[in-house]
Tab-separated table of C-alpha atoms and ligand atoms in Angstrom:
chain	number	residue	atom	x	y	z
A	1	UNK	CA	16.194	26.962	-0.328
A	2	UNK	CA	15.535	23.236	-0.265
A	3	UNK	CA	12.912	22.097	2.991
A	4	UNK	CA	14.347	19.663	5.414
A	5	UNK	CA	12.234	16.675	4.874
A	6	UNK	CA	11.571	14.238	7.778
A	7	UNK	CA	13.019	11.416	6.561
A	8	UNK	CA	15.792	10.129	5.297
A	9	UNK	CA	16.847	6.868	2.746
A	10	UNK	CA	19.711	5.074	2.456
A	11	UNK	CA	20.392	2.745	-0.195
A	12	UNK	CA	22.487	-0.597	0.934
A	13	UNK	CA	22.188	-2.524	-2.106
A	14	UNK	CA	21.586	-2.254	-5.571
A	15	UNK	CA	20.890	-5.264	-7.565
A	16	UNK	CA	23.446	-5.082	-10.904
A	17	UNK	CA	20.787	-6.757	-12.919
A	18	UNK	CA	17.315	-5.290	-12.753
A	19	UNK	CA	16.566	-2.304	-10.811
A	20	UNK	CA	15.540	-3.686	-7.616
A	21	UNK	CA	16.705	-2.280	-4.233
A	22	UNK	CA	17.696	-1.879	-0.363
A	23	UNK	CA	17.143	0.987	1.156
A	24	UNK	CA	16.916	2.089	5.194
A	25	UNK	CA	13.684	4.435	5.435
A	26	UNK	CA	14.051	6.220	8.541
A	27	UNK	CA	10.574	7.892	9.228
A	28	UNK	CA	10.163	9.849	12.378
A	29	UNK	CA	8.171	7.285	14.219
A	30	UNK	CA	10.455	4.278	12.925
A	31	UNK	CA	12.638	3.168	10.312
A	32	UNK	CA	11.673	0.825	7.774
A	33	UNK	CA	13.724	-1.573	5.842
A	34	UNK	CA	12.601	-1.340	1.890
A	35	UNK	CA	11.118	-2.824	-0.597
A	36	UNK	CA	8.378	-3.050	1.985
A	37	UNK	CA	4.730	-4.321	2.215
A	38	UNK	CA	2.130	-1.988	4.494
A	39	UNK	CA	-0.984	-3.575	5.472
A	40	UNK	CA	-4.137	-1.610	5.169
A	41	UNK	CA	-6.542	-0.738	8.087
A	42	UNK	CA	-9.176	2.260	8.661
A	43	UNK	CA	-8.122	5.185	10.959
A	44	UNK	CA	-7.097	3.647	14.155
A	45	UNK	CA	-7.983	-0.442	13.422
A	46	UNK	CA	-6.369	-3.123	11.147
A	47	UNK	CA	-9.444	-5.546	11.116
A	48	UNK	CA	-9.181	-8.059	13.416
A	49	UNK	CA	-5.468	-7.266	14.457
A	50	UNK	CA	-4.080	-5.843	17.148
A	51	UNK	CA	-1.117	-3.151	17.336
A	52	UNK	CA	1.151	-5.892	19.497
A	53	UNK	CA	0.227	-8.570	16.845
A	54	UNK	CA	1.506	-6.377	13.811
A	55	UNK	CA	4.894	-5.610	15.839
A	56	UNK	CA	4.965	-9.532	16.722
A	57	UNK	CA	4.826	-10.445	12.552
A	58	UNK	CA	7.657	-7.794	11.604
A	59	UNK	CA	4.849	-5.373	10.347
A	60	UNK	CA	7.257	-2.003	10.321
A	61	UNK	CA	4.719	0.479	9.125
A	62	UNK	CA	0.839	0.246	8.154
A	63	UNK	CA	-1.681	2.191	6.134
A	64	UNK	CA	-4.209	4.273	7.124
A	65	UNK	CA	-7.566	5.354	5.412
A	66	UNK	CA	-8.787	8.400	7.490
A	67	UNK	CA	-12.355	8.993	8.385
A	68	UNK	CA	-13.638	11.872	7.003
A	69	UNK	CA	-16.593	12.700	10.266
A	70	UNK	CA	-15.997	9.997	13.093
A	71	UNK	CA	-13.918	11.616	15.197
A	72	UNK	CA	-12.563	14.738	14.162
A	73	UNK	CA	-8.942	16.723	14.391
A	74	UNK	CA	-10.302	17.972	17.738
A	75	UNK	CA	-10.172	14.594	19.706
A	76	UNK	CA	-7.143	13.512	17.715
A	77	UNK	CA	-5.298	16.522	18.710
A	78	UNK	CA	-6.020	15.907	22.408
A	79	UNK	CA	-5.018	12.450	21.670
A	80	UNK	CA	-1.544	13.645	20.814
A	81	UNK	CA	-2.120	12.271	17.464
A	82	UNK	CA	-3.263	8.709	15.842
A	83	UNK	CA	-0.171	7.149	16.945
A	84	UNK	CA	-0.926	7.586	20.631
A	85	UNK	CA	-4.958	6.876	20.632
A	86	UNK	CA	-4.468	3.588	18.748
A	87	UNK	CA	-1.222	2.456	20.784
A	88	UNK	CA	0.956	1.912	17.725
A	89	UNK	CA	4.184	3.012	17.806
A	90	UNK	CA	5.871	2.478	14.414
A	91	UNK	CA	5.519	4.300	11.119
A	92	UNK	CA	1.987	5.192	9.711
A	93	UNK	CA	1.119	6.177	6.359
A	94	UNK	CA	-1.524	7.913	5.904
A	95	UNK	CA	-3.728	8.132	2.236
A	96	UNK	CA	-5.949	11.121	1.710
A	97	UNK	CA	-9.223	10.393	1.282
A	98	UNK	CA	-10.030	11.048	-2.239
A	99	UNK	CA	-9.534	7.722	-3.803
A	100	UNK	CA	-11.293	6.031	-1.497
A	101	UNK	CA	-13.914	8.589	-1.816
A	102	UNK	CA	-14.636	7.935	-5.292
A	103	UNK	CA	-13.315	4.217	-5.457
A	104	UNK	CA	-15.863	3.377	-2.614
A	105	UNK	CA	-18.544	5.779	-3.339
A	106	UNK	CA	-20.061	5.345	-6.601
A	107	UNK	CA	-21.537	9.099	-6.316
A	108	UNK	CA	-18.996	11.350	-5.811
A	109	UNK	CA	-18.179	14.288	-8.146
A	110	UNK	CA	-14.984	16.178	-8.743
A	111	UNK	CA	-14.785	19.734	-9.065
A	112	UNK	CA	-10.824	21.876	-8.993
A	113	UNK	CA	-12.578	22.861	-5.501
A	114	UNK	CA	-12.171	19.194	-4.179
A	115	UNK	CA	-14.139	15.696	-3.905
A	116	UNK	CA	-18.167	16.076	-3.085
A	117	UNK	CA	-19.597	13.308	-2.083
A	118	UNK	CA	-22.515	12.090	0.438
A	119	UNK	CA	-21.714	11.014	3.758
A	120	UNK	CA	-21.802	7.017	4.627
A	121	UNK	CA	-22.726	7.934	8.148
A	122	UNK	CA	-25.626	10.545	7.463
A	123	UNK	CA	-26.282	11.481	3.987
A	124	UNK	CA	-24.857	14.309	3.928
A	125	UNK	CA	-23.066	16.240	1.269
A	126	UNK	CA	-19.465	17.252	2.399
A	127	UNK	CA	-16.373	18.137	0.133
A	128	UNK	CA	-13.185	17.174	0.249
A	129	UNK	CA	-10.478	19.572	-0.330
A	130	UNK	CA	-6.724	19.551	-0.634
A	131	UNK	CA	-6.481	21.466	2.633
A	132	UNK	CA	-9.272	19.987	4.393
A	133	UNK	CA	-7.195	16.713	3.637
A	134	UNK	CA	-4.042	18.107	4.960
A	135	UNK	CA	-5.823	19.512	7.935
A	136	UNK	CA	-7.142	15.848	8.983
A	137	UNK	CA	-3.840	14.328	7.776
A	138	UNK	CA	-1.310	16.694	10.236
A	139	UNK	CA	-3.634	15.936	13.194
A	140	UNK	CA	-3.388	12.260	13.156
A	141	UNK	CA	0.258	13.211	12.813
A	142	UNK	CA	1.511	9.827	10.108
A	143	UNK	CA	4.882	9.592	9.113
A	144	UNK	CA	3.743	10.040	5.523
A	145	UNK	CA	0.521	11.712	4.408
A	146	UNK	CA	-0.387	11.721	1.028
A	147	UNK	CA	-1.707	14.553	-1.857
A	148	UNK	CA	-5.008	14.650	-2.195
A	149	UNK	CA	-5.373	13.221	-5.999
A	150	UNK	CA	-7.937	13.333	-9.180
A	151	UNK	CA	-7.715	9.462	-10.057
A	152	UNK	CA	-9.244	7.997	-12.847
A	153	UNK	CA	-10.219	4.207	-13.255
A	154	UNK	CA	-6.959	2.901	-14.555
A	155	UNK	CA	-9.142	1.572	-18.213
A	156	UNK	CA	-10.049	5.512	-18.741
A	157	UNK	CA	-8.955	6.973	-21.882
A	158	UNK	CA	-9.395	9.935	-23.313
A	159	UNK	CA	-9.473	13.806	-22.365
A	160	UNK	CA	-10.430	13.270	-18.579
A	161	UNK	CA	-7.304	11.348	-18.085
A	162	UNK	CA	-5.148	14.382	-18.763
A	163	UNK	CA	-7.162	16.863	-16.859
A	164	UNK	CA	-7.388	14.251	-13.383
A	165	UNK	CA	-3.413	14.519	-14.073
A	166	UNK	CA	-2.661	18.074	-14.202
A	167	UNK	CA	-5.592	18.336	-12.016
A	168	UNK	CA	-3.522	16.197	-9.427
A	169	UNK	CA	-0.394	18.633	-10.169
A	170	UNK	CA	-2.833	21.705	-9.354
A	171	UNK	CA	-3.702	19.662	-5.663
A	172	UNK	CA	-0.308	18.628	-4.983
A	173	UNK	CA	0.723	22.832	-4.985
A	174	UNK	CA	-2.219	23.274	-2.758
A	175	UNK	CA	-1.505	20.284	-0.480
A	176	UNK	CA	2.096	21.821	-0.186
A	177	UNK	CA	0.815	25.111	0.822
A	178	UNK	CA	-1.649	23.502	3.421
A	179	UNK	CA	0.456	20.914	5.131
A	180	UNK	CA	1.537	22.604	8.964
A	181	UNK	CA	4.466	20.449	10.047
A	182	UNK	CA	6.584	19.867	7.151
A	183	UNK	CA	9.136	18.965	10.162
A	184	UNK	CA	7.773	15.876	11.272
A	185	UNK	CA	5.743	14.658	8.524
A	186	UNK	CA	6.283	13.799	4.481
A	187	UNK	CA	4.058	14.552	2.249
A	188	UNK	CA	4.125	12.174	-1.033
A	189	UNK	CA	3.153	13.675	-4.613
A	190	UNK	CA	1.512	10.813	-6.478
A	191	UNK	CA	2.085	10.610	-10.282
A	192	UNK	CA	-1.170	9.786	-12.345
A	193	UNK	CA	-1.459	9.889	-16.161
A	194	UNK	CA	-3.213	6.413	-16.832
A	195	UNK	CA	-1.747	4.396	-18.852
A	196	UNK	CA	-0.298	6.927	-21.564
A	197	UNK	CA	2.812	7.479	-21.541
A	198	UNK	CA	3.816	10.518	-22.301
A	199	UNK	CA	1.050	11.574	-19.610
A	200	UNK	CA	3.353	9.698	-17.206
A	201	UNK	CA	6.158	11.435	-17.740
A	202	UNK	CA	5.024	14.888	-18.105
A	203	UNK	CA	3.433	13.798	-14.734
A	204	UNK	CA	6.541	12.467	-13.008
A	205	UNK	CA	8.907	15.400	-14.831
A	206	UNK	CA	6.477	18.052	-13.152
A	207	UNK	CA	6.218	16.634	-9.876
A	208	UNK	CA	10.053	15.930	-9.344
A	209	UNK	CA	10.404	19.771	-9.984
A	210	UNK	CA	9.337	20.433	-6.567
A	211	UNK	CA	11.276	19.509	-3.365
A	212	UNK	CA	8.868	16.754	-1.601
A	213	UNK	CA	10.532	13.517	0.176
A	214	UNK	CA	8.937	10.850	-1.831
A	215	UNK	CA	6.633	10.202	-4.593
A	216	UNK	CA	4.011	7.514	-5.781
A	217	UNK	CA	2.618	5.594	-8.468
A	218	UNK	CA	-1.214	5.986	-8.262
A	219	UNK	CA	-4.006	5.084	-10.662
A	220	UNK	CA	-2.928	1.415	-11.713
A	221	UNK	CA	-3.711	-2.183	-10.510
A	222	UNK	CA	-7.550	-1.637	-11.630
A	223	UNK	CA	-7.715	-4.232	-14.279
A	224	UNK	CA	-5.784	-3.431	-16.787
A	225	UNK	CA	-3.350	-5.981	-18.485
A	226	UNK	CA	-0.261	-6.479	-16.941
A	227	UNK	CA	1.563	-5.645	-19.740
A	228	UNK	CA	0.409	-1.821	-19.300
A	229	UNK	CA	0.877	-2.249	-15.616
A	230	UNK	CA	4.614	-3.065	-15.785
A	231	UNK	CA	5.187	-0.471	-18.293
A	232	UNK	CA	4.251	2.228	-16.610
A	233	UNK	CA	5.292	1.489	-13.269
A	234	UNK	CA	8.846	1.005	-14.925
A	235	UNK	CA	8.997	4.141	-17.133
A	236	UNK	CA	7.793	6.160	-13.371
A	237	UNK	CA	10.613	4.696	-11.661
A	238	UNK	CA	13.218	5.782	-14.832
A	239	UNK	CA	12.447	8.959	-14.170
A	240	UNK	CA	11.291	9.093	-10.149
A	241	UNK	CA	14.732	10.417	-8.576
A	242	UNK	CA	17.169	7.552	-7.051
A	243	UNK	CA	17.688	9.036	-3.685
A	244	UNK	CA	13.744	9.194	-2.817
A	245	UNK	CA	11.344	6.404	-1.937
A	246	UNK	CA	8.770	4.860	-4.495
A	247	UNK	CA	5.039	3.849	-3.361
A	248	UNK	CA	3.410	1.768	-5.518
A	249	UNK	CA	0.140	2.250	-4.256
A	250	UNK	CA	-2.491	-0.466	-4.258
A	251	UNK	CA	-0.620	-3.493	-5.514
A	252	UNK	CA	-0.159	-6.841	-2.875
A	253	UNK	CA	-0.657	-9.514	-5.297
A	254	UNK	CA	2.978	-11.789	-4.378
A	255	UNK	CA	4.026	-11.638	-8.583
A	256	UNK	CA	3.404	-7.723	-8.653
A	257	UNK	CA	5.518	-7.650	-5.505
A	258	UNK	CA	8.402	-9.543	-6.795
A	259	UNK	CA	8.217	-7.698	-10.681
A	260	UNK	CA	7.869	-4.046	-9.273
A	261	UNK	CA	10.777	-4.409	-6.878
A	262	UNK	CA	12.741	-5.475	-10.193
A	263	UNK	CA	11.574	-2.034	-11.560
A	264	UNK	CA	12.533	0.031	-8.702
A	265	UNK	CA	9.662	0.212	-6.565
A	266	UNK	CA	10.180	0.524	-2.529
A	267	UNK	CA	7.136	0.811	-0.812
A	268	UNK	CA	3.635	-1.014	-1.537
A	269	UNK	CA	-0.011	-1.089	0.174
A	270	UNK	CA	-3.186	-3.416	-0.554
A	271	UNK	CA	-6.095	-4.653	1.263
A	272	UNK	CA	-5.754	-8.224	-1.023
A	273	UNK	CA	-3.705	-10.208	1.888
A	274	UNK	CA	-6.505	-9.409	4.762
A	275	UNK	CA	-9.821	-9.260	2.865
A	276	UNK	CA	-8.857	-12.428	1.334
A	277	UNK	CA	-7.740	-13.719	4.260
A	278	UNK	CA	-11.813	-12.875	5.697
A	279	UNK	CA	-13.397	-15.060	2.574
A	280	UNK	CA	-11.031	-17.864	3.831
A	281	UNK	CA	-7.917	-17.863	1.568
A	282	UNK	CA	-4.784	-18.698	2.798
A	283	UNK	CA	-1.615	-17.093	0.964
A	284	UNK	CA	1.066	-19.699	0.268
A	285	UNK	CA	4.000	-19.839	-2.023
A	286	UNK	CA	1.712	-21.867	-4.390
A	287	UNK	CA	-0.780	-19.325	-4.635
A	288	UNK	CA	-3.876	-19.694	-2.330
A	289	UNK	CA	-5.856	-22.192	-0.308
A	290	UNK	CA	-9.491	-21.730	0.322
A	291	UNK	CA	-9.714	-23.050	3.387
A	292	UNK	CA	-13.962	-23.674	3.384
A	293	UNK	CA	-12.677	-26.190	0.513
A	294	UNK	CA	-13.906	-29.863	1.207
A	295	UNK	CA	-10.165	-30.766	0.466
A	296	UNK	CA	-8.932	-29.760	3.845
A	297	UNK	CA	-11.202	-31.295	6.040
A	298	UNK	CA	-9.161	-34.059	6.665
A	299	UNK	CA	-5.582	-32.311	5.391
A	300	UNK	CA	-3.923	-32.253	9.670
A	301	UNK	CA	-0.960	-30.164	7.609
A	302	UNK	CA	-0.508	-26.217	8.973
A	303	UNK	CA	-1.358	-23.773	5.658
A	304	UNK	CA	2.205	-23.925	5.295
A	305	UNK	CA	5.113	-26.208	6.519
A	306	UNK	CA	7.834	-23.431	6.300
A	307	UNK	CA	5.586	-20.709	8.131
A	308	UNK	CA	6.406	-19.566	11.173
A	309	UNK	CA	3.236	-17.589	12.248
A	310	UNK	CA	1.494	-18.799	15.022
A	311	UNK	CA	-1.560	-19.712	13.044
A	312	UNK	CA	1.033	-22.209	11.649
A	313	UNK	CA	2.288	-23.349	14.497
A	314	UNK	CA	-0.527	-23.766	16.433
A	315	UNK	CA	-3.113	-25.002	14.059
A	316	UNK	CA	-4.160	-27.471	11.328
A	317	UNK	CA	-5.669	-26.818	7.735
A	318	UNK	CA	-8.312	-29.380	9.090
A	319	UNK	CA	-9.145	-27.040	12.282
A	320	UNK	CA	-9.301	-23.719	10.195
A	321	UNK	CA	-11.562	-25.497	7.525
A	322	UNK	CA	-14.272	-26.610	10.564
A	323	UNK	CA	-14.074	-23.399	11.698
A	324	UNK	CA	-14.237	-20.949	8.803
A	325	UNK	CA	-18.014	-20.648	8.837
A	326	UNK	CA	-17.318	-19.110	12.875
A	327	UNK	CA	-16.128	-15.693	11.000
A	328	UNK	CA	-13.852	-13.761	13.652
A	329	UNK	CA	-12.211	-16.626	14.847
A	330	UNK	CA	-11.133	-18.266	11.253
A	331	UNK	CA	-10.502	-14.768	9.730
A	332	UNK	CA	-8.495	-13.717	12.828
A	333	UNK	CA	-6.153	-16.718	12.300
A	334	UNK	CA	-6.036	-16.589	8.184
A	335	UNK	CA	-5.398	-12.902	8.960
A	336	UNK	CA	-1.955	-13.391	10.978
A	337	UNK	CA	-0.998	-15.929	8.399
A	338	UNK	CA	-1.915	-14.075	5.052
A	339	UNK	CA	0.177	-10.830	6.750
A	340	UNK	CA	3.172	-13.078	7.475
A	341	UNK	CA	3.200	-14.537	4.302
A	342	UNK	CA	3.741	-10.345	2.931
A	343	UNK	CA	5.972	-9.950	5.246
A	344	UNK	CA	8.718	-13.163	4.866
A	345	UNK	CA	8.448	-12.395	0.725
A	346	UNK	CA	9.376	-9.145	1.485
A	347	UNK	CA	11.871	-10.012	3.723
A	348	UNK	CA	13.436	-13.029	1.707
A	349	UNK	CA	13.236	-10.810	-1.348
A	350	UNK	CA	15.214	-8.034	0.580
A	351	UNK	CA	17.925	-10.625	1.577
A	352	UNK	CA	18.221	-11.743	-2.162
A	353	UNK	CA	19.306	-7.706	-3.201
A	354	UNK	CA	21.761	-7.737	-0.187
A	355	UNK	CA	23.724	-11.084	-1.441
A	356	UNK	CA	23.811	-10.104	-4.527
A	357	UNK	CA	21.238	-13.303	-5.968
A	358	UNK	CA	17.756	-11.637	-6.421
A	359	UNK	CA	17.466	-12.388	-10.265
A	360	UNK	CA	17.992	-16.602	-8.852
A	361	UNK	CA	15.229	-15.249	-6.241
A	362	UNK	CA	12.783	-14.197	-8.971
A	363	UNK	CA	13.570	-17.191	-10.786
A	364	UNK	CA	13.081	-19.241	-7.715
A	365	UNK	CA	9.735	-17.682	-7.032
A	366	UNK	CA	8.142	-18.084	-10.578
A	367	UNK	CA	8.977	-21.345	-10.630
A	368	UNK	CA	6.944	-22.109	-7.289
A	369	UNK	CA	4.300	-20.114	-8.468
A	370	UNK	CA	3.280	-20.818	-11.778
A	371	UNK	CA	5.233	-24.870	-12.134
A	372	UNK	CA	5.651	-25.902	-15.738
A	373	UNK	CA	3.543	-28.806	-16.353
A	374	UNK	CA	5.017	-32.264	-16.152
A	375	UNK	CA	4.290	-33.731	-19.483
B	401	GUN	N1	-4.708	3.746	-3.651
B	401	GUN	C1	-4.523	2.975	-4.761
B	401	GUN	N2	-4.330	3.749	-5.856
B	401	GUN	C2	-4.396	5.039	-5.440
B	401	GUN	C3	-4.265	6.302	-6.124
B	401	GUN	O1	-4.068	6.395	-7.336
B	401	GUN	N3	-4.397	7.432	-5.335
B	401	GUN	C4	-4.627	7.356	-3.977
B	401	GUN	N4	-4.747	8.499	-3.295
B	401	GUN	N5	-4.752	6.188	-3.334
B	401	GUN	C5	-4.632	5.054	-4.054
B	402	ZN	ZN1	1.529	-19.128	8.753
């Protein structure tokens, strides 16, 4: 018998051209208007923001990267979950540990048991495991956890990028088996296969067999040409289902945005728009300002004339650019801007799909971002 997932998506528009799309997420803790853009903290902080300051910019629902030994399901339980301890009340998306495991930490080793790797904090040697994943995942209580997954840098080729993909199917079933509280939390599968294709889609064919409420696109966005990029994020979504939510995961670059929402995508996460934001780089429709430039020391402009953020409306390129070398401050106020810069493209980009002119949208938005030269 099919599981009662806790969520639910309805599609309001379809765009007739490409395969971009509206959708309502409703998610226990809030529901989300798609394709959207999820900034990316650490379990229970988004640097330098505060829970009232995400709500303020539109932010609907954020991602998490748990802790593996700072505070453990113990506290969190008393808590009454993440949600609760941090004071934010919208949707959270939680990812499970293993990619940033072995992204982060250059000496972590994979075994079917789980990820081994050394702790930051004291040296130690712990493993991760599907079910110690889902065990950390159901007591911060998201709205969406994800599978514990065997990626592979996205340039691998060869043999271990078809065992880190069935390896992934193998941790999904145990992930499935683990997770407590199917009721009130979604577990994602996330498709990985590199960039082969026929690894994709044995991938995506054996995860759609089993009854989860969404799926993701892991394992891309690590360098390799855009070409490959593109084409496997659009033969994923041919075969993803319709009627379930896509997560592209780690892609916030504006272009990727705008191209994967053509191919189908809903749902996106990336640390790009707030670490950049910390070096000093402003995102405008343009591309980016670096702010510690010489350029804008006299430039009494905001970063952008159409922004609405109160970084925009309150301050001067001029002001940020004296103070950029005064880190919290400067990074605070590129931070606010850089996140509502996400979240208007995502929102003007949704409201192109709904009247019906998102191919004039992507049109509109190339031609901003890359000009032709005037010969
Ligand atoms: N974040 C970006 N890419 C990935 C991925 O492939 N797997 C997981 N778990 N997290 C990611
Ligand atoms: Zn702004």
């Amino acid at each position: 018998m099919a599981v009662k997932h806790a969520l639910s998506l309805k599609i309001l528009a379809e765009c007739p051209t490409t395969k971009a799309r509206v959708c309502k997420l409703v998610l226990p803790h809030h529901t989300v208007d798609t394709p959207v853009f999820m900034p990316v903290g650490t379990q229970g902080t988004l640097k330098g923001m505060l829970p009232a300051q995400l709500e303020e910019l539109d932010c609907q629902i954020i991602l998490t990267r748990i802790r593996l030994n700072n505070y453990g399901p113990e506290l969190l339980d008393k808590a009454d979950g993440l949600h609760n301890f941090m004071n934010w009340k919208r949707a959270l998306l939680t990812d499970s540990g293993g990619f940033q495991m072995v992204s982060l930490l250059k000496l972590a080793e994979i075994t079917e048991e789980g990820v081994k790797f050394q702790s930051p904090h004291d040296g130690r040697e712990m493993l991760l495991t599907p079910e110690h994943s889902m065990a950390i995942q159901n007591s911060i209580g998201s709205d969406i956890m994800m599978q514990l997954d065997d990626v592979v840098h996205s340039t691998t080729k060869g043999p271990r990028v078809e065992e880190a993909m069935y390896r992934s199917i193998r941790w999904l079933d145990r992930c499935m088996k683990a997770h407590k509280r199917t009721d009130c939390q979604n577990l994602f599968g996330i498709v990985q296969g590199g960039l082969d294709p026929e690894l994709r889609k044995i991938c995506v064919q054996e995860m759609t067999k089993r009854d989860l409420p969404g799926f993701a696109i892991g394992g891309l966005s690590g360098g390799e040409e855009k070409a490959h990029f593109w084409r496997m994020v659009h033969l994923s979504t041919d075969y993803l289902p319709r009627n379930k939510p896509r997560y592209l995961m780690g892609v916030g670059y504006a272009v990727d945005l705008v191209v994967c929402s053509a191919l189908g995508c809903d749902m996106y996460d990336c640390v790009f728009p707030t670490r950049t934001a910390r070096f000093g780089s402003a995102l405008v429709p343009t591309g980016q300002l670096q702010l510690k430039n010489k350029q804008y020391a006299r430039d009494f402009r905001p970063i952008d004339d159409n922004c609405s953020c109160s970084t925009c409306s309150r301050y001067t390129r001029a002001y940020l650019h004296s103070i950029a070398t005064q880190e919290t401050v400067a990074c605070h106020l590129v931070t606010v801007h850089n996140i509502a810069y996400q979240m208007n493209l995502m929102r003007t980009l949704r409201q192109s799909i709904l009247e019906g002119r998102f191919p004039q949208f992507v049109q509109d938005f190339m031609d901003t971002m890359y000009p032709s030269r005037n010969y």
